[in-house]
Amino acid sequence: GKLSLALPLTEWLSAKASLGKYYRMPSFTELFGDRGMVRSNPALRPESGLKFEAGFEGQAQALNLRWQAALHANDAEDLIIFIPQAGGIVVARNVARARVMGLEVEADLQFSKSLSVAGSASWTHSEDTSGGTNDGYRLPGIPEREAWLGVRWEPGAWQLSYELTYVGANEGDRQESPGVRLPARVLH
């Protein structure tokens, strides 16, 4: 079940919120791997939990700008995450209980019919809340910061685009070992 609310505040601004339970089956890749860098784990249990989101979205038509910002919180049972193994291999595992909270913002600006810029950024806090030896540690593979910027030019029948993605440093194991922490990276 899910309860959602959308409330127009002005002509250009609205507030939205949702609260609900969710259930996610493991994906084919999580269960059976890809015969390469992702190892199979057919013992995975489905992920479930309680999810809350609240935020604002708006537009400024005079500027051709659309934007939104939202807070989110997820209290999960059997959360599925990828855990790095030796040799660069990853394997999906369940985390008995976990909490993931954060803020996401995104905007899209249309300069003209042929030129647009879009971007997004997120700040995330993840934590193992299982009660065991990993309790309180951040979850591997979930960076605290991520950002994306895209520029697109479409002067006619073709288009030219550029994308830049920033992925912040994140944990490489469940004990936050400094030697396996993945550094921040920028992808073009």
PDB file of C-alpha atoms in Angstrom:
ATOM      1  CA  GLY A   1       0.000   0.000   0.000  1.00  0.00           C
ATOM      2  CA  LYS A   2       1.005   3.586  -0.638  1.00  0.00           C
ATOM      3  CA  LEU A   3      -0.494   6.942   0.301  1.00  0.00           C
ATOM      4  CA  SER A   4       0.430   9.951  -1.837  1.00  0.00           C
ATOM      5  CA  LEU A   5      -0.462  13.613  -1.645  1.00  0.00           C
ATOM      6  CA  ALA A   6       0.056  16.410  -4.172  1.00  0.00           C
ATOM      7  CA  LEU A   7      -0.813  19.954  -3.192  1.00  0.00           C
ATOM      8  CA  PRO A   8      -0.556  22.906  -5.594  1.00  0.00           C
ATOM      9  CA  LEU A   9       0.748  25.898  -3.619  1.00  0.00           C
ATOM     10  CA  THR A  10       0.926  28.454  -6.420  1.00  0.00           C
ATOM     11  CA  GLU A  11       0.710  28.440 -10.200  1.00  0.00           C
ATOM     12  CA  TRP A  12       4.402  27.457 -10.388  1.00  0.00           C
ATOM     13  CA  LEU A  13       4.998  25.517  -7.147  1.00  0.00           C
ATOM     14  CA  SER A  14       3.541  22.325  -5.685  1.00  0.00           C
ATOM     15  CA  ALA A  15       4.303  20.080  -2.722  1.00  0.00           C
ATOM     16  CA  LYS A  16       4.256  16.285  -2.901  1.00  0.00           C
ATOM     17  CA  ALA A  17       4.613  13.502  -0.366  1.00  0.00           C
ATOM     18  CA  SER A  18       4.203   9.735  -0.249  1.00  0.00           C
ATOM     19  CA  LEU A  19       4.422   7.020   2.376  1.00  0.00           C
ATOM     20  CA  GLY A  20       4.144   3.338   1.706  1.00  0.00           C
ATOM     21  CA  LYS A  21       5.384  -0.192   2.030  1.00  0.00           C
ATOM     22  CA  TYR A  22       7.398  -1.680  -0.790  1.00  0.00           C
ATOM     23  CA  TYR A  23       8.538  -5.112  -1.876  1.00  0.00           C
ATOM     24  CA  ARG A  24      11.294  -5.811  -4.425  1.00  0.00           C
ATOM     25  CA  MET A  25      12.253  -9.199  -5.795  1.00  0.00           C
ATOM     26  CA  PRO A  26      15.962  -9.764  -6.563  1.00  0.00           C
ATOM     27  CA  SER A  27      16.839  -9.084 -10.194  1.00  0.00           C
ATOM     28  CA  PHE A  28      18.010 -11.771 -12.598  1.00  0.00           C
ATOM     29  CA  THR A  29      21.593 -10.410 -12.410  1.00  0.00           C
ATOM     30  CA  GLU A  30      21.525 -10.354  -8.583  1.00  0.00           C
ATOM     31  CA  LEU A  31      20.307 -13.962  -8.462  1.00  0.00           C
ATOM     32  CA  PHE A  32      22.317 -15.524 -11.274  1.00  0.00           C
ATOM     33  CA  GLY A  33      25.242 -13.153 -11.988  1.00  0.00           C
ATOM     34  CA  ASP A  34      26.542 -12.143 -15.397  1.00  0.00           C
ATOM     35  CA  ARG A  35      29.373 -14.710 -15.832  1.00  0.00           C
ATOM     36  CA  GLY A  36      31.819 -11.847 -15.512  1.00  0.00           C
ATOM     37  CA  MET A  37      32.279  -9.409 -12.654  1.00  0.00           C
ATOM     38  CA  VAL A  38      28.950 -10.168 -10.895  1.00  0.00           C
ATOM     39  CA  ARG A  39      28.754 -13.520  -9.060  1.00  0.00           C
ATOM     40  CA  SER A  40      25.445 -15.284  -8.569  1.00  0.00           C
ATOM     41  CA  ASN A  41      23.590 -15.514  -5.261  1.00  0.00           C
ATOM     42  CA  PRO A  42      20.417 -17.620  -5.684  1.00  0.00           C
ATOM     43  CA  ALA A  43      19.870 -17.492  -1.891  1.00  0.00           C
ATOM     44  CA  LEU A  44      18.860 -13.793  -1.944  1.00  0.00           C
ATOM     45  CA  ARG A  45      15.634 -12.912  -0.156  1.00  0.00           C
ATOM     46  CA  PRO A  46      13.223 -10.245  -1.451  1.00  0.00           C
ATOM     47  CA  GLU A  47      13.786  -6.722  -0.143  1.00  0.00           C
ATOM     48  CA  SER A  48      10.921  -4.949   1.652  1.00  0.00           C
ATOM     49  CA  GLY A  49      10.388  -1.932   3.813  1.00  0.00           C
ATOM     50  CA  LEU A  50       8.748   1.376   4.516  1.00  0.00           C
ATOM     51  CA  LYS A  51       9.525   4.335   2.253  1.00  0.00           C
ATOM     52  CA  PHE A  52       8.792   8.057   2.745  1.00  0.00           C
ATOM     53  CA  GLU A  53       9.352  10.898   0.284  1.00  0.00           C
ATOM     54  CA  ALA A  54       8.445  14.578   0.515  1.00  0.00           C
ATOM     55  CA  GLY A  55       9.413  17.542  -1.582  1.00  0.00           C
ATOM     56  CA  PHE A  56       8.597  20.386  -3.897  1.00  0.00           C
ATOM     57  CA  GLU A  57       8.518  20.815  -7.639  1.00  0.00           C
ATOM     58  CA  GLY A  58       8.168  23.945  -9.640  1.00  0.00           C
ATOM     59  CA  GLN A  59       8.647  25.706 -12.884  1.00  0.00           C
ATOM     60  CA  ALA A  60       9.447  29.199 -14.076  1.00  0.00           C
ATOM     61  CA  GLN A  61       7.935  29.382 -17.552  1.00  0.00           C
ATOM     62  CA  ALA A  62       9.560  32.730 -18.346  1.00  0.00           C
ATOM     63  CA  LEU A  63      12.977  31.051 -17.896  1.00  0.00           C
ATOM     64  CA  ASN A  64      11.946  27.625 -19.302  1.00  0.00           C
ATOM     65  CA  LEU A  65      13.096  26.119 -15.997  1.00  0.00           C
ATOM     66  CA  ARG A  66      11.691  23.024 -14.271  1.00  0.00           C
ATOM     67  CA  TRP A  67      13.051  21.800 -10.920  1.00  0.00           C
ATOM     68  CA  GLN A  68      12.296  19.520  -8.011  1.00  0.00           C
ATOM     69  CA  ALA A  69      13.767  18.762  -4.599  1.00  0.00           C
ATOM     70  CA  ALA A  70      12.844  15.865  -2.319  1.00  0.00           C
ATOM     71  CA  LEU A  71      13.799  14.281   0.981  1.00  0.00           C
ATOM     72  CA  HIS A  72      13.567  10.507   1.192  1.00  0.00           C
ATOM     73  CA  ALA A  73      13.852   7.871   3.907  1.00  0.00           C
ATOM     74  CA  ASN A  74      13.779   4.108   3.478  1.00  0.00           C
ATOM     75  CA  ASP A  75      13.697   1.658   6.380  1.00  0.00           C
ATOM     76  CA  ALA A  76      14.422  -1.696   4.729  1.00  0.00           C
ATOM     77  CA  GLU A  77      14.513  -5.355   5.650  1.00  0.00           C
ATOM     78  CA  ASP A  78      16.763  -7.673   3.629  1.00  0.00           C
ATOM     79  CA  LEU A  79      18.105  -4.731   1.597  1.00  0.00           C
ATOM     80  CA  ILE A  80      20.001  -6.039  -1.446  1.00  0.00           C
ATOM     81  CA  ILE A  81      23.453  -4.505  -1.979  1.00  0.00           C
ATOM     82  CA  PHE A  82      26.527  -5.523  -3.955  1.00  0.00           C
ATOM     83  CA  ILE A  83      29.547  -6.446  -1.819  1.00  0.00           C
ATOM     84  CA  PRO A  84      33.001  -6.320  -3.490  1.00  0.00           C
ATOM     85  CA  GLN A  85      35.033  -9.535  -3.397  1.00  0.00           C
ATOM     86  CA  ALA A  86      38.641 -10.305  -4.340  1.00  0.00           C
ATOM     87  CA  GLY A  87      39.638  -9.672  -7.949  1.00  0.00           C
ATOM     88  CA  GLY A  88      37.078  -6.937  -8.574  1.00  0.00           C
ATOM     89  CA  ILE A  89      34.142  -9.355  -8.399  1.00  0.00           C
ATOM     90  CA  VAL A  90      30.906  -8.273  -6.664  1.00  0.00           C
ATOM     91  CA  VAL A  91      28.166 -10.439  -5.188  1.00  0.00           C
ATOM     92  CA  ALA A  92      24.671  -9.359  -4.089  1.00  0.00           C
ATOM     93  CA  ARG A  93      23.924  -9.932  -0.400  1.00  0.00           C
ATOM     94  CA  ASN A  94      21.024  -9.152   1.919  1.00  0.00           C
ATOM     95  CA  VAL A  95      21.469  -6.727   4.821  1.00  0.00           C
ATOM     96  CA  ALA A  96      18.991  -7.774   7.535  1.00  0.00           C
ATOM     97  CA  ARG A  97      17.961  -4.164   8.354  1.00  0.00           C
ATOM     98  CA  ALA A  98      19.126  -0.873   6.918  1.00  0.00           C
ATOM     99  CA  ARG A  99      18.194   2.801   6.770  1.00  0.00           C
ATOM    100  CA  VAL A 100      18.855   5.013   3.743  1.00  0.00           C
ATOM    101  CA  MET A 101      17.997   8.745   3.908  1.00  0.00           C
ATOM    102  CA  GLY A 102      18.822  11.657   1.697  1.00  0.00           C
ATOM    103  CA  LEU A 103      18.079  14.727  -0.370  1.00  0.00           C
ATOM    104  CA  GLU A 104      17.807  14.891  -4.148  1.00  0.00           C
ATOM    105  CA  VAL A 105      17.544  17.977  -6.351  1.00  0.00           C
ATOM    106  CA  GLU A 106      17.257  18.248 -10.106  1.00  0.00           C
ATOM    107  CA  ALA A 107      16.664  20.964 -12.672  1.00  0.00           C
ATOM    108  CA  ASP A 108      16.145  21.259 -16.422  1.00  0.00           C
ATOM    109  CA  LEU A 109      16.724  24.541 -18.252  1.00  0.00           C
ATOM    110  CA  GLN A 110      15.734  24.987 -21.914  1.00  0.00           C
ATOM    111  CA  PHE A 111      17.724  27.911 -23.347  1.00  0.00           C
ATOM    112  CA  SER A 112      16.206  27.655 -26.818  1.00  0.00           C
ATOM    113  CA  LYS A 113      14.499  25.086 -29.050  1.00  0.00           C
ATOM    114  CA  SER A 114      17.854  23.452 -29.675  1.00  0.00           C
ATOM    115  CA  LEU A 115      19.894  23.992 -26.474  1.00  0.00           C
ATOM    116  CA  SER A 116      19.118  22.530 -23.032  1.00  0.00           C
ATOM    117  CA  VAL A 117      20.998  21.877 -19.791  1.00  0.00           C
ATOM    118  CA  ALA A 118      19.900  19.447 -17.069  1.00  0.00           C
ATOM    119  CA  GLY A 119      21.461  18.463 -13.787  1.00  0.00           C
ATOM    120  CA  SER A 120      20.888  16.617 -10.561  1.00  0.00           C
ATOM    121  CA  ALA A 121      22.602  16.107  -7.224  1.00  0.00           C
ATOM    122  CA  SER A 122      21.985  13.817  -4.272  1.00  0.00           C
ATOM    123  CA  TRP A 123      23.245  13.530  -0.712  1.00  0.00           C
ATOM    124  CA  THR A 124      22.647  10.140   0.921  1.00  0.00           C
ATOM    125  CA  HIS A 125      23.231   8.672   4.365  1.00  0.00           C
ATOM    126  CA  SER A 126      23.055   4.883   4.603  1.00  0.00           C
ATOM    127  CA  GLU A 127      23.410   2.793   7.733  1.00  0.00           C
ATOM    128  CA  ASP A 128      23.294  -0.867   8.690  1.00  0.00           C
ATOM    129  CA  THR A 129      20.713  -1.199  11.497  1.00  0.00           C
ATOM    130  CA  SER A 130      20.790  -5.009  11.764  1.00  0.00           C
ATOM    131  CA  GLY A 131      22.064  -4.990  15.351  1.00  0.00           C
ATOM    132  CA  GLY A 132      25.130  -7.154  14.638  1.00  0.00           C
ATOM    133  CA  THR A 133      28.837  -6.360  14.273  1.00  0.00           C
ATOM    134  CA  ASN A 134      28.148  -4.073  11.257  1.00  0.00           C
ATOM    135  CA  ASP A 135      25.494  -2.031  13.092  1.00  0.00           C
ATOM    136  CA  GLY A 136      25.961   1.701  12.531  1.00  0.00           C
ATOM    137  CA  TYR A 137      28.355   1.324   9.576  1.00  0.00           C
ATOM    138  CA  ARG A 138      27.608   2.869   6.176  1.00  0.00           C
ATOM    139  CA  LEU A 139      26.512   0.493   3.439  1.00  0.00           C
ATOM    140  CA  PRO A 140      28.981  -0.450   0.681  1.00  0.00           C
ATOM    141  CA  GLY A 141      28.282   0.825  -2.819  1.00  0.00           C
ATOM    142  CA  ILE A 142      26.057   3.734  -1.748  1.00  0.00           C
ATOM    143  CA  PRO A 143      28.021   6.990  -2.148  1.00  0.00           C
ATOM    144  CA  GLU A 144      27.188   9.936   0.091  1.00  0.00           C
ATOM    145  CA  ARG A 145      27.275  12.354  -2.873  1.00  0.00           C
ATOM    146  CA  GLU A 146      26.447  12.019  -6.561  1.00  0.00           C
ATOM    147  CA  ALA A 147      25.866  14.608  -9.286  1.00  0.00           C
ATOM    148  CA  TRP A 148      25.075  14.640 -12.988  1.00  0.00           C
ATOM    149  CA  LEU A 149      25.175  17.388 -15.616  1.00  0.00           C
ATOM    150  CA  GLY A 150      24.053  17.064 -19.215  1.00  0.00           C
ATOM    151  CA  VAL A 151      24.113  19.542 -22.097  1.00  0.00           C
ATOM    152  CA  ARG A 152      22.258  18.841 -25.349  1.00  0.00           C
ATOM    153  CA  TRP A 153      22.296  20.777 -28.617  1.00  0.00           C
ATOM    154  CA  GLU A 154      19.824  19.749 -31.340  1.00  0.00           C
ATOM    155  CA  PRO A 155      20.147  22.168 -34.249  1.00  0.00           C
ATOM    156  CA  GLY A 156      18.264  19.963 -36.710  1.00  0.00           C
ATOM    157  CA  ALA A 157      18.008  16.268 -37.496  1.00  0.00           C
ATOM    158  CA  TRP A 158      21.055  15.425 -35.358  1.00  0.00           C
ATOM    159  CA  GLN A 159      22.128  16.152 -31.794  1.00  0.00           C
ATOM    160  CA  LEU A 160      25.348  16.745 -29.894  1.00  0.00           C
ATOM    161  CA  SER A 161      25.407  16.030 -26.168  1.00  0.00           C
ATOM    162  CA  TYR A 162      27.845  15.893 -23.268  1.00  0.00           C
ATOM    163  CA  GLU A 163      27.327  14.276 -19.871  1.00  0.00           C
ATOM    164  CA  LEU A 164      29.393  14.506 -16.712  1.00  0.00           C
ATOM    165  CA  THR A 165      28.764  12.276 -13.699  1.00  0.00           C
ATOM    166  CA  TYR A 166      30.380  12.650 -10.272  1.00  0.00           C
ATOM    167  CA  VAL A 167      30.230   9.686  -7.884  1.00  0.00           C
ATOM    168  CA  GLY A 168      31.528  10.401  -4.393  1.00  0.00           C
ATOM    169  CA  ALA A 169      33.739   8.099  -2.358  1.00  0.00           C
ATOM    170  CA  ASN A 170      31.959   5.106  -0.908  1.00  0.00           C
ATOM    171  CA  GLU A 171      32.623   2.112   1.261  1.00  0.00           C
ATOM    172  CA  GLY A 172      34.050  -1.051  -0.275  1.00  0.00           C
ATOM    173  CA  ASP A 173      33.116  -3.368   2.586  1.00  0.00           C
ATOM    174  CA  ARG A 174      30.700  -3.533   5.505  1.00  0.00           C
ATOM    175  CA  GLN A 175      33.310  -2.527   8.129  1.00  0.00           C
ATOM    176  CA  GLU A 176      34.354   0.760   6.415  1.00  0.00           C
ATOM    177  CA  SER A 177      37.945  -0.479   5.989  1.00  0.00           C
ATOM    178  CA  PRO A 178      40.089   2.417   4.676  1.00  0.00           C
ATOM    179  CA  GLY A 179      42.063   0.148   2.320  1.00  0.00           C
ATOM    180  CA  VAL A 180      38.977  -0.848   0.327  1.00  0.00           C
ATOM    181  CA  ARG A 181      37.168   2.519   0.267  1.00  0.00           C
ATOM    182  CA  LEU A 182      36.400   3.468  -3.332  1.00  0.00           C
ATOM    183  CA  PRO A 183      37.629   6.973  -4.181  1.00  0.00           C
ATOM    184  CA  ALA A 184      35.447   9.662  -5.744  1.00  0.00           C
ATOM    185  CA  ARG A 185      35.371   9.544  -9.522  1.00  0.00           C
ATOM    186  CA  VAL A 186      34.232  11.658 -12.451  1.00  0.00           C
ATOM    187  CA  LEU A 187      32.862  10.016 -15.593  1.00  0.00           C
ATOM    188  CA  HIS A 188      32.568  11.788 -18.949  1.00  0.00           C
TER     189      HIS A 188
END
